[in-house]
Coordinates of C-alpha atoms and ligand atoms in Angstrom, one line a residue:
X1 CA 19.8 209.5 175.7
X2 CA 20.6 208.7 171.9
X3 CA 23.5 206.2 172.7
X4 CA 21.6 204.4 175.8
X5 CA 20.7 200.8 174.9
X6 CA 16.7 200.7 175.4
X7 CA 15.5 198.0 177.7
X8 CA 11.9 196.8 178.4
X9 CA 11.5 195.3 181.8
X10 CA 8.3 193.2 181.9
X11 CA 6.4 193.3 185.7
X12 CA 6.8 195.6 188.8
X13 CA 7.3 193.5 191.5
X14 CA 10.7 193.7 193.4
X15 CA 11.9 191.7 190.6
X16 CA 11.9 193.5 187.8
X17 CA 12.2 196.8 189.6
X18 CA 15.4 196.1 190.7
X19 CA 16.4 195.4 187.5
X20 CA 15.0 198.4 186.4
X21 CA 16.8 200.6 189.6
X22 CA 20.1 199.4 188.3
X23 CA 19.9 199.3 184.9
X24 CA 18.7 203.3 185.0
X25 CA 21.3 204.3 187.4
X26 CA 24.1 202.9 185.6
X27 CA 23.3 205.7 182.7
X28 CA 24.2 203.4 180.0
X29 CA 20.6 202.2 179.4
X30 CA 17.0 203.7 178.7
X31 CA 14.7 201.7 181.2
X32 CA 10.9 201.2 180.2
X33 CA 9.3 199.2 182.8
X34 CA 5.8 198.0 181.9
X35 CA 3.3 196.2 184.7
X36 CA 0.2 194.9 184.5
X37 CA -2.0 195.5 187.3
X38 CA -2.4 199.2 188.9
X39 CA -0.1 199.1 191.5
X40 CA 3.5 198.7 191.8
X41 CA 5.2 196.3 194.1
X42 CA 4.0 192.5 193.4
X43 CA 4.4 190.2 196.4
X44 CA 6.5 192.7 198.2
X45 CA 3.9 195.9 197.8
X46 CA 1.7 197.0 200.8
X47 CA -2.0 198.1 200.3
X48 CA -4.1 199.9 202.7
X49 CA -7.4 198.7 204.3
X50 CA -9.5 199.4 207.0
X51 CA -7.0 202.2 208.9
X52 CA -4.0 199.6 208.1
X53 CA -1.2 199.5 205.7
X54 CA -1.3 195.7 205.4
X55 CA 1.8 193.5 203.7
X56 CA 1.4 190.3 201.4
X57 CA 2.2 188.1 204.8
X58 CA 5.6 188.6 207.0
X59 CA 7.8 190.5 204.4
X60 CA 11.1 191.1 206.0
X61 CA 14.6 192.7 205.3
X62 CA 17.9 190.8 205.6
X63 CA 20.8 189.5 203.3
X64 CA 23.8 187.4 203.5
X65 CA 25.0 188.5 199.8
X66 CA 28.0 191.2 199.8
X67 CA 26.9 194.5 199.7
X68 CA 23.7 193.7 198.9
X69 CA 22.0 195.5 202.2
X70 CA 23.9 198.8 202.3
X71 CA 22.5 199.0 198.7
X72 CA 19.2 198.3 199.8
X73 CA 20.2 200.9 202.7
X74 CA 21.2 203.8 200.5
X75 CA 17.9 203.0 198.5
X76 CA 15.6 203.9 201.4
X77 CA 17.9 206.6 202.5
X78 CA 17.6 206.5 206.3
X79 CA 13.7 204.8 206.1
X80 CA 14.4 201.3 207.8
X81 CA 14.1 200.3 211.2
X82 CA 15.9 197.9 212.3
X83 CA 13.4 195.4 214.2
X84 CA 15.1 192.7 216.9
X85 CA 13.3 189.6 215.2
X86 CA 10.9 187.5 217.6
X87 CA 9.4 184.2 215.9
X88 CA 8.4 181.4 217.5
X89 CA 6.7 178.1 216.6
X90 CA 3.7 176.8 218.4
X91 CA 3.7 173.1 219.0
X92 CA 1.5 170.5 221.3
X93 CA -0.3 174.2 222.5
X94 CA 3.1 176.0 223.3
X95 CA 5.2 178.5 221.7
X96 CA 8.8 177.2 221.3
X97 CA 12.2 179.1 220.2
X98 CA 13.0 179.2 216.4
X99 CA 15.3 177.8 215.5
X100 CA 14.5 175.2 217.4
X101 CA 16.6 173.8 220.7
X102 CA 16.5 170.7 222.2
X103 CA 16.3 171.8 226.0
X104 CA 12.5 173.7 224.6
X105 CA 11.5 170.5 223.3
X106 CA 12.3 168.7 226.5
X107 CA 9.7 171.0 228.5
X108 CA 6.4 170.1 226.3
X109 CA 7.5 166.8 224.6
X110 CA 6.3 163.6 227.1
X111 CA 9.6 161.4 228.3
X112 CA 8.9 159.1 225.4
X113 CA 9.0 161.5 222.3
X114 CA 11.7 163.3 224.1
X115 CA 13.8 160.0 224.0
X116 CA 13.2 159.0 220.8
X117 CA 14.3 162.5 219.9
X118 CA 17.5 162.1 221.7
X119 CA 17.8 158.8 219.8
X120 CA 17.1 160.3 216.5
X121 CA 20.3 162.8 217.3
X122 CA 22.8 160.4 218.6
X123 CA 22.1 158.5 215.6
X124 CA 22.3 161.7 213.1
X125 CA 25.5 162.4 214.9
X126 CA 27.4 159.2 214.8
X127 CA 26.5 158.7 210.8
X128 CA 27.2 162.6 210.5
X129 CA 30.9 161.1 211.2
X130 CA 31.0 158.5 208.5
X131 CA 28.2 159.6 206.1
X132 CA 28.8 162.1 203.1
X133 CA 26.7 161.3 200.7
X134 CA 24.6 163.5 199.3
X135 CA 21.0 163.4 200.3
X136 CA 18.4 162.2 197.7
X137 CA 15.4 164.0 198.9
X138 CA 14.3 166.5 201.2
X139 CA 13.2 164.0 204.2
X140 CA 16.7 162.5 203.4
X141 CA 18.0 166.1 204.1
X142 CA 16.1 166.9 207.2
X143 CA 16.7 163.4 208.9
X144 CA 20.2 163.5 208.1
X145 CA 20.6 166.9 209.9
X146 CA 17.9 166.8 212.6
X147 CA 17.4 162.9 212.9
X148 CA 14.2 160.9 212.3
X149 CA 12.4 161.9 215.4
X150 CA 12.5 165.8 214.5
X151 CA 11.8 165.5 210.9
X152 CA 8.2 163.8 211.9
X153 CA 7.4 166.0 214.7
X154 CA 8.0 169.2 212.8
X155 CA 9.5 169.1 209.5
X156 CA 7.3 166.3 207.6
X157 CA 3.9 168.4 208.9
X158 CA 5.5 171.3 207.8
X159 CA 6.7 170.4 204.5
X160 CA 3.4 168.5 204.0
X161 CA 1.6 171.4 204.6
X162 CA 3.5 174.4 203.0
X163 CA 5.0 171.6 200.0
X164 CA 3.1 168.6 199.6
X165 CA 3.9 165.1 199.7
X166 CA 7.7 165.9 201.1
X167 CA 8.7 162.6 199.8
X168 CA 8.7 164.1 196.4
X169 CA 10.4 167.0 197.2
X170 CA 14.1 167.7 195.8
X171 CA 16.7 168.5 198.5
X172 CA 16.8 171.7 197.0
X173 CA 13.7 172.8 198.8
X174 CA 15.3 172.1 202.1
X175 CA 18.7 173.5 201.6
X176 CA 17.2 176.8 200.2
X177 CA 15.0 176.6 203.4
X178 CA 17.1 175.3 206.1
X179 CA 20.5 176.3 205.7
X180 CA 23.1 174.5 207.9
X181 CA 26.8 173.5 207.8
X182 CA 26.5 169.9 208.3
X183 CA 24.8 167.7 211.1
X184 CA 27.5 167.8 213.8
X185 CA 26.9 172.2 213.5
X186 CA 23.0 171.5 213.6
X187 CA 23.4 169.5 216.7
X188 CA 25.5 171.7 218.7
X189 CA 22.8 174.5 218.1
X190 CA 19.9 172.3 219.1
X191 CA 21.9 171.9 221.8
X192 CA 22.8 175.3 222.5
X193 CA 26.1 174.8 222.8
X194 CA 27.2 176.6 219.5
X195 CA 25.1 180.0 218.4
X196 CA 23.3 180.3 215.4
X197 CA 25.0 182.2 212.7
X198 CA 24.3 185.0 210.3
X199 CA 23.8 182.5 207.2
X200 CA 21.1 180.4 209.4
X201 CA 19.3 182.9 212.1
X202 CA 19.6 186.4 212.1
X203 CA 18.7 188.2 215.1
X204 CA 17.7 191.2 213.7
X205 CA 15.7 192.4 210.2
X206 CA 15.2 196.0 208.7
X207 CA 12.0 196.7 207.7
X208 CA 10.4 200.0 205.8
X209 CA 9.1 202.2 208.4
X210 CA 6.2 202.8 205.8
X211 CA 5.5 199.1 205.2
X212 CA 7.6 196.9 203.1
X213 CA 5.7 198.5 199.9
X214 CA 7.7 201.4 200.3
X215 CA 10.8 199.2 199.1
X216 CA 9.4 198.5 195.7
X217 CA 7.5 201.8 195.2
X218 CA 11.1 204.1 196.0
X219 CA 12.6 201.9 193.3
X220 CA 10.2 203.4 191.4
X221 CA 11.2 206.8 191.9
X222 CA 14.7 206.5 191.5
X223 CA 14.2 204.3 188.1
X224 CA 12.4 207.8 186.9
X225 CA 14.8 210.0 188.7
X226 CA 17.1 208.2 186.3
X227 CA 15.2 209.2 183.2
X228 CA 13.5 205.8 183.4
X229 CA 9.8 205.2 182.7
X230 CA 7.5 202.6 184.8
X231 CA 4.0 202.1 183.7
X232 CA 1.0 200.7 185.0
X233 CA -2.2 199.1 183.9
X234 CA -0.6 197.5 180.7
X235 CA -2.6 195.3 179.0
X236 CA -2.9 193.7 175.6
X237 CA 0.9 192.9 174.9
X238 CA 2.1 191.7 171.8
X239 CA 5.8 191.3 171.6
X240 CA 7.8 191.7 168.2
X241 CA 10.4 189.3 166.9
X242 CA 13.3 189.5 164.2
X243 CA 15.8 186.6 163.7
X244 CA 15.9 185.3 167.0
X245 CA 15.9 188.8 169.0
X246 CA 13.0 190.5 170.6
X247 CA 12.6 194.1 168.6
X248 CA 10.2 195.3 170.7
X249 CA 6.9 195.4 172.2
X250 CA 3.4 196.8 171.9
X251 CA 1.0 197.2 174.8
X252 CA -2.1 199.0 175.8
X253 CA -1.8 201.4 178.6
X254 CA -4.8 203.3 180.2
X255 CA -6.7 202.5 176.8
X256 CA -3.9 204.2 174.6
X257 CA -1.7 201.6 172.2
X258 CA 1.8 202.3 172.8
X259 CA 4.5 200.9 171.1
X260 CA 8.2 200.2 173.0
X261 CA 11.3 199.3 170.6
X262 CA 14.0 197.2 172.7
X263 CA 17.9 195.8 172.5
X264 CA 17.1 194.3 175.3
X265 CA 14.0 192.9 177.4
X266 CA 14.9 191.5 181.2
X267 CA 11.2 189.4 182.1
X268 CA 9.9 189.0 186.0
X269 CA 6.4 187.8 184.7
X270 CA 5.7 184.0 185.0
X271 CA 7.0 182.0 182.4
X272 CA 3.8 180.8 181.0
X273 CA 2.9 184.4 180.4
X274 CA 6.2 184.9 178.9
X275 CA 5.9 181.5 176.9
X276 CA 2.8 183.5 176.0
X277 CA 4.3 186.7 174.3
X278 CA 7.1 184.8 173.0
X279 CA 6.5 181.4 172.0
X280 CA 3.2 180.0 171.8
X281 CA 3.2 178.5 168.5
X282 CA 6.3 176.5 170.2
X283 CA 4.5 173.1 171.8
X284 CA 7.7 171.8 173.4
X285 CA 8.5 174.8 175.0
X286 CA 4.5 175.5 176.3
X287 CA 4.6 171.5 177.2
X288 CA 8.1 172.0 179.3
X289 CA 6.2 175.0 181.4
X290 CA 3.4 173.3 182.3
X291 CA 5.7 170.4 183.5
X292 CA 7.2 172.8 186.0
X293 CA 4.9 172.9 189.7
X294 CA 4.0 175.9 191.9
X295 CA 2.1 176.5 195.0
X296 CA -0.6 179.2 195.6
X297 CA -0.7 181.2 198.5
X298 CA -3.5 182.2 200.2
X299 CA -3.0 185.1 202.9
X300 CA -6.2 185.3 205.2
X301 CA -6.5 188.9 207.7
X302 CA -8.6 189.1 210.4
X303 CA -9.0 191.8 212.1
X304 CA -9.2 192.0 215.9
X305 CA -10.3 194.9 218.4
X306 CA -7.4 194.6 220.5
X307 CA -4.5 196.9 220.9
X308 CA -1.7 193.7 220.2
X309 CA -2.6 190.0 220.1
X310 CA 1.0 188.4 219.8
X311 CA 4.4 189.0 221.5
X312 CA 6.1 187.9 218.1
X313 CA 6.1 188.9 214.3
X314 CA 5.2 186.2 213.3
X315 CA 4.9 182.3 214.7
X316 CA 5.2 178.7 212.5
X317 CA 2.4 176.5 212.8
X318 CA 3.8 172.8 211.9
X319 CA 0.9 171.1 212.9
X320 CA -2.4 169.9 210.5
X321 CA -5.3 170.5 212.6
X322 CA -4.3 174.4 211.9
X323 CA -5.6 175.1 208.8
X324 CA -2.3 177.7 207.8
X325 CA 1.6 177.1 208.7
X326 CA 2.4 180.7 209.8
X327 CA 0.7 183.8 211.5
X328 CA 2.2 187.4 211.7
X329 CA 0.7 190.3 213.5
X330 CA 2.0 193.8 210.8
X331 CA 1.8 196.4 213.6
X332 CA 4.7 194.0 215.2
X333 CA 6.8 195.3 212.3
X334 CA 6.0 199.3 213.2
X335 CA 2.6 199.9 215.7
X336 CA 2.1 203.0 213.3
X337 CA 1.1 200.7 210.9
X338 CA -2.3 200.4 212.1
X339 CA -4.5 202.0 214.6
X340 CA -3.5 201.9 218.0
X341 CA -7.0 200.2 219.5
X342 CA -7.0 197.5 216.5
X343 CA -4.4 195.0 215.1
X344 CA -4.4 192.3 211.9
X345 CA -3.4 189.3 212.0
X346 CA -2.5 187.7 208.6
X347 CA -2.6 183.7 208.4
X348 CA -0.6 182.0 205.7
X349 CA -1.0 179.0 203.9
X350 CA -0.5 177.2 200.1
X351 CA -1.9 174.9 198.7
X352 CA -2.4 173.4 194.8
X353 CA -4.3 176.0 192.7
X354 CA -6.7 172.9 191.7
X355 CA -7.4 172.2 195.6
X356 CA -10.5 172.1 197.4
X357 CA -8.4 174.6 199.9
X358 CA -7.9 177.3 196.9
X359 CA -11.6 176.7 195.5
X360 CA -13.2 177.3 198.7
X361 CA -15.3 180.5 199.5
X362 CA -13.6 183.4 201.3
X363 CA -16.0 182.7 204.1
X364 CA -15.3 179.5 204.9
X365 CA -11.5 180.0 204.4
X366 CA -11.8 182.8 207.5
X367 CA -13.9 180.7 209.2
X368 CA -11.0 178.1 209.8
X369 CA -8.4 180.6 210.4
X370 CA -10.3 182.5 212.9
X371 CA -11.4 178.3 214.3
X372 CA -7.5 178.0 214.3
X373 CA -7.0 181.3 216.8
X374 CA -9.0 180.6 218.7
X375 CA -8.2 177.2 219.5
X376 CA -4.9 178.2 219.7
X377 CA -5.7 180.7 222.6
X378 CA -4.6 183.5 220.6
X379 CA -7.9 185.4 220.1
X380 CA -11.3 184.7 221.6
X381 CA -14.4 185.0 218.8
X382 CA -16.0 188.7 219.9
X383 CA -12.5 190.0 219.4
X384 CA -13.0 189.4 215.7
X385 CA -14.3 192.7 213.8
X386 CA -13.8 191.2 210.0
X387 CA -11.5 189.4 207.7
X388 CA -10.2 190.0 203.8
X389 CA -8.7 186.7 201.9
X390 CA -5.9 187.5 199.6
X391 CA -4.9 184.9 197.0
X392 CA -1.7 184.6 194.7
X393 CA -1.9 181.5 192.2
X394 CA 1.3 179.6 191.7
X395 CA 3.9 181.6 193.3
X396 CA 5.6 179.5 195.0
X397 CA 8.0 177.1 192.8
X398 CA 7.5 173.7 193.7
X399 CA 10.8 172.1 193.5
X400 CA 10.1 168.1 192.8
X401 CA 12.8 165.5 192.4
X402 CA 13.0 166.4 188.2
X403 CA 12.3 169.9 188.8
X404 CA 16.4 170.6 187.7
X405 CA 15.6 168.8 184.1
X406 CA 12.0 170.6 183.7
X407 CA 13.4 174.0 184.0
X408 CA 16.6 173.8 181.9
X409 CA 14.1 172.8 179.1
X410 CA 12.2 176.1 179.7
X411 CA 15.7 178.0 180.2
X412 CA 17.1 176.4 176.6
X413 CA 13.5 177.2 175.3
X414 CA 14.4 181.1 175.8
X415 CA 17.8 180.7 174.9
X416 CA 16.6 181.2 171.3
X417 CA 16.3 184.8 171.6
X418 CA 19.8 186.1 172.1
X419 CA 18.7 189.6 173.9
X420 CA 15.8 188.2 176.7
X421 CA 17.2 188.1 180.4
X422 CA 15.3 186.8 183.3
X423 CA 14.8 187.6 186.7
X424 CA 12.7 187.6 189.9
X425 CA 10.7 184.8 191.9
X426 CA 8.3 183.5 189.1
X427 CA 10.7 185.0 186.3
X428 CA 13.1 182.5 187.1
X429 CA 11.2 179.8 188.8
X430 CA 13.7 180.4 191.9
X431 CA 12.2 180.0 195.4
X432 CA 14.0 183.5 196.4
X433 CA 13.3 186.4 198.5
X434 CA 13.7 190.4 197.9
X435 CA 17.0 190.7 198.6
X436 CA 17.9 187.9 195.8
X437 CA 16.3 190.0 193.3
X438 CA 17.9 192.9 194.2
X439 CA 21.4 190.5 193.8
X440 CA 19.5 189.5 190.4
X441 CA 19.3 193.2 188.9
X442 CA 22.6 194.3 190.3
X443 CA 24.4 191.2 188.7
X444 CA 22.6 191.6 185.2
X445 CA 23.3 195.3 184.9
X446 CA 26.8 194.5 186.0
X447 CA 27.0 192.2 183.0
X448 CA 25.6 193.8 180.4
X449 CA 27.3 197.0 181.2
X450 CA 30.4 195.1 181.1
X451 CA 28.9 193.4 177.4
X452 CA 28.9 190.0 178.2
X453 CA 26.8 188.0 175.8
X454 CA 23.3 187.0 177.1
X455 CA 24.2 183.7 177.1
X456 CA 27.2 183.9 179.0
X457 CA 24.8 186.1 181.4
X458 CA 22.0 183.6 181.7
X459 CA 24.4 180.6 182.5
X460 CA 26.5 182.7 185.4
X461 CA 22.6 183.5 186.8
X462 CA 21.1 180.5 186.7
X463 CA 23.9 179.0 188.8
X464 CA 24.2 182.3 190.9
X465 CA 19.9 181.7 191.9
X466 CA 20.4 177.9 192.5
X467 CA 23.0 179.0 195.4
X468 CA 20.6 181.6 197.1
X469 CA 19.4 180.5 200.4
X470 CA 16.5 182.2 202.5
X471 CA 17.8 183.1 206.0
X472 CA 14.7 182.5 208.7
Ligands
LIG1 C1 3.9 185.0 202.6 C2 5.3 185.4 202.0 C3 6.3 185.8 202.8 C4 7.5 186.3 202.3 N1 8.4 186.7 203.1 C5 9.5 187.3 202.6 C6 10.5 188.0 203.5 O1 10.3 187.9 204.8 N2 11.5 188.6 203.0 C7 11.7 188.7 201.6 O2 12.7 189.3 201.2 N3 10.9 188.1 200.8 C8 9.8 187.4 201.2 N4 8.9 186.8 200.4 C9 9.3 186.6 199.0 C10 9.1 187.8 198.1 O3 7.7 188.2 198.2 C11 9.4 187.5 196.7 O4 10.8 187.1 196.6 C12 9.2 188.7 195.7 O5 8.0 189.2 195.9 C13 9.3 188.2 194.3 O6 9.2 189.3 193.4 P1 9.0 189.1 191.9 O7 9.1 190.5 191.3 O8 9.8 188.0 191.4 O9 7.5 188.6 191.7 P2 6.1 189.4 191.9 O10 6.1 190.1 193.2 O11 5.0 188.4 191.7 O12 6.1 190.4 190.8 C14 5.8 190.1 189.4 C15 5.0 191.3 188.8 O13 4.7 191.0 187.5 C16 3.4 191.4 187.2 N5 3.0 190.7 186.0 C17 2.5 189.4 185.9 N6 2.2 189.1 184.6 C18 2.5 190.2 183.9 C19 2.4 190.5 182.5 N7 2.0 189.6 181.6 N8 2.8 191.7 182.1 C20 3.3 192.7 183.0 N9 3.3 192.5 184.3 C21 3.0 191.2 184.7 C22 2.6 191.1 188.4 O14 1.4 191.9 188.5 C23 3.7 191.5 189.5 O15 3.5 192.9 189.9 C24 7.7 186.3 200.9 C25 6.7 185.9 200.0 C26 5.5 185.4 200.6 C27 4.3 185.0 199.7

């Protein structure tokens, strides 16, 4: 225990408890892990309500990176099923295939859009031939994949909705999003002439048979079962400095001041917080956050006294007269999830945190969801036995077209400290999923274990995260 290098891991989300799982199981390191709220978990934690153990929205498990799900395997030791993925997205009042294939669109679209659709392909597909230029925005991305027609019929609605303005989005956002080979590759699939692969569609996810809480809270366990500690209900942080290296922290926990030395402290927490601990008498650096845009999510359930409302997980809603952009039914994941005479259906949507959509009453938010059910045949209005609204402020990074310059000026702003690594969703300001911080804390404790210099280390992740891309 003498000779382990202490680290202090700031928040328990999937973030910085993966992090935390590696860094304790590699021996070399004494892991303190301190969170602020009383549970463990973040985004990715489950809570239980009314005879349900609820998720924050579809949470599934799936990864492209090496070796990162037999990890994520041996971590739940047997406790995943393995769930044959059904999502759809409902469009002019029907339920088409995701991904998306031009024969489906055929059936619901009238002769005219359908043409134009056609059009917008042939096009993409002849200048798919000559055209290799980069694209300089997301709608230059979509169109030059899916065609004009496509990108306003389901993308720019989309986009709009989950985004904002999409003309001020950074390709980025798309290719994290929508991954695809080129436009020729994208065609043939619309077409159905070439499957989808395992970097675009999978056809199956693993999911925690206990809810997808049970990820984060057996990462827990094992960080202790490696002499690590996590704690809860930490408040009142004041971090100490020396000569350009964090020395240590002090927090209050459960009402008792407790005091944490540190060689190294990894950070999950958003990075005004951490501009916070760190560096708030530093103007430039608090100006260069503040620059950097997010998206709230706002997770509405409503409850319904049927046994199952929806033949899917979960289904996209492109369209603006519904009120959120995706739906997904929990007891879809496991039915033991809830009772067998009831089922939850959790709308999703984002939206500014200085909207009218964010400041409005929990009432009135339910009231549209429930509207948008309805109307979309899903539910009728005496199904409906309550709601709960569910808000996260600014956690989705909003990559605009200088968000690359806004968050190398945050990134150079913590360069100062030679001993502070970061990680996570909102650590890193990274639109990433669980899986990519598992990849995070894997690859840090890799690094350090092998002594590379945090520097070194920070460069190798930030171009690492900028490759990660979410497979639907
Ligand atoms: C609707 C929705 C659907 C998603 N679907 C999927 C999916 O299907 N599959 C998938 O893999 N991922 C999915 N994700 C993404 C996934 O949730 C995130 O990648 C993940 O939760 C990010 O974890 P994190 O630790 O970075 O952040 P968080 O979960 O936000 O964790 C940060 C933690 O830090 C704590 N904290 C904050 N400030 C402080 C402080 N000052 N001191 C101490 N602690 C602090 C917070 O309380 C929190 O516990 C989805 C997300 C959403 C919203």
């Amino acid at each position: 225990m003498a000779d382990k290098k202490k680290i202090v891991i700031l928040g328990g989300g999937i973030g910085g408890l993966s992090a935390g799982y590696f860094l304790a199981r590699s021996g070399k390191f004494q892991v303190t892990l301190l969170e602020k709220t009383n549970t463990i978990g973040g985004v990715c934690g489950s809570f239980k309500h009314d005879g349900f153990i609820l998720d924050y929205g579809a949470h599934k498990l799936y990864s492209v990176i090496p070796g990162i799900l037999d990890e994520i395997k041996n971590v739940m030791e047997g406790r995943l099923l393995r769930v044959l993925k059904k999502n759809r997205i409902f469009l002019r009042g029907h339920l088409l295939d995701y991904p998306l294939k031009l024969g489906n669109l055929a059936k619901v679209l009238g002769a005219g859009t359908f043409l134009k659709l056609g059009l917008g392909y042939a096009v993409t597909f002849i200048n798919g031939l000559f055209d290799k230029s980069p694209a300089s925005s997301y709608a230059e991305y979509i169109m030059k994949k899916f065609g004009r027609g496509t990108y306003e019929l389901v993308f720019e609605p989309l986009a709009d909705k989950v985004w904002g303005d999409p003309s001020t989005l950074h390709p980025d956002m798309a290719r994290t999003r929508i991954p695809a080979s080129g436009g020729i590759d994208v065609i043939l699939r619309l077409l159905g002439i070439k499957k989808e692969s395992k970097d675009t569609s999978a056809e199956y996810f693993f999911y925690p048979e206990k809810g997808f809480g049970d990820f984060p809270l057996t990462l827990k366990e094992k960080i202790e079962q490696n002499g690590g500690r996590v704690f809860i209900n930490a408040g009142s942080m004041h971090v100490k400095r020396e000569a350009g290296r964090i020395t240590g922290i002090d927090a209050v926990i459960d009402g008792q001041a407790h005091s944490f030395e540190c060689d190294y402290m990894v950070s999950s927490i958003p990075l005004s917080s951490l501009g916070g601990l760190t560096l708030s008498h530093d103007k430039k650096f608090i100006g260069a956050v503040q620059k950097l845009e997010f998206r709230s999510v706002v997770l509405v359930y409503v409850f319904v006294k049927r046994p199952l409302v929806l033949e899917d997980q979960w289904i996209f809603f492109p369209e603006r007269e519904f009120m959120f952009s995706r739906i997904f039914e929990q007891k879809q994941m496991n039915p033991d999830l809830g009772p067998a005479d009831r089922t939850a259906i959790c709308c999703d949507f984002t939206c500014t945190a200085d909207s009218r959509q964010w400041k409005a009453g929990d009432e009135e938010i339910a009231a549209k969801c429930i509207e948008g059910l309805i109307k979309g045949g899903f539910i009728k209005g005496s199904d409906v036995s309550g709601h709960l609204v569910v808000r996260f402020p600014d956690f989705y990074p909003r990559y605009d077209l200088g968000y690359q310059e806004k968050i190398k000026e945050v990134y150079n702003g913590l360069r100062q400290f030679d001993n502070l690594l970061l990680t996570g969703r909102i650590g890193m300001y990274n639109y990433n999923n669980a899986d990519h911080c598992f990849d995070m804390g894997r690859f840090i404790t890799e690094q350090l274990v092998e002594g590379k210099a945090i520097n070194k280390i920070m460069d190798e992740l930030e171009s690492r995260v900028a490759d990660y891309r979410i497979v639907d």
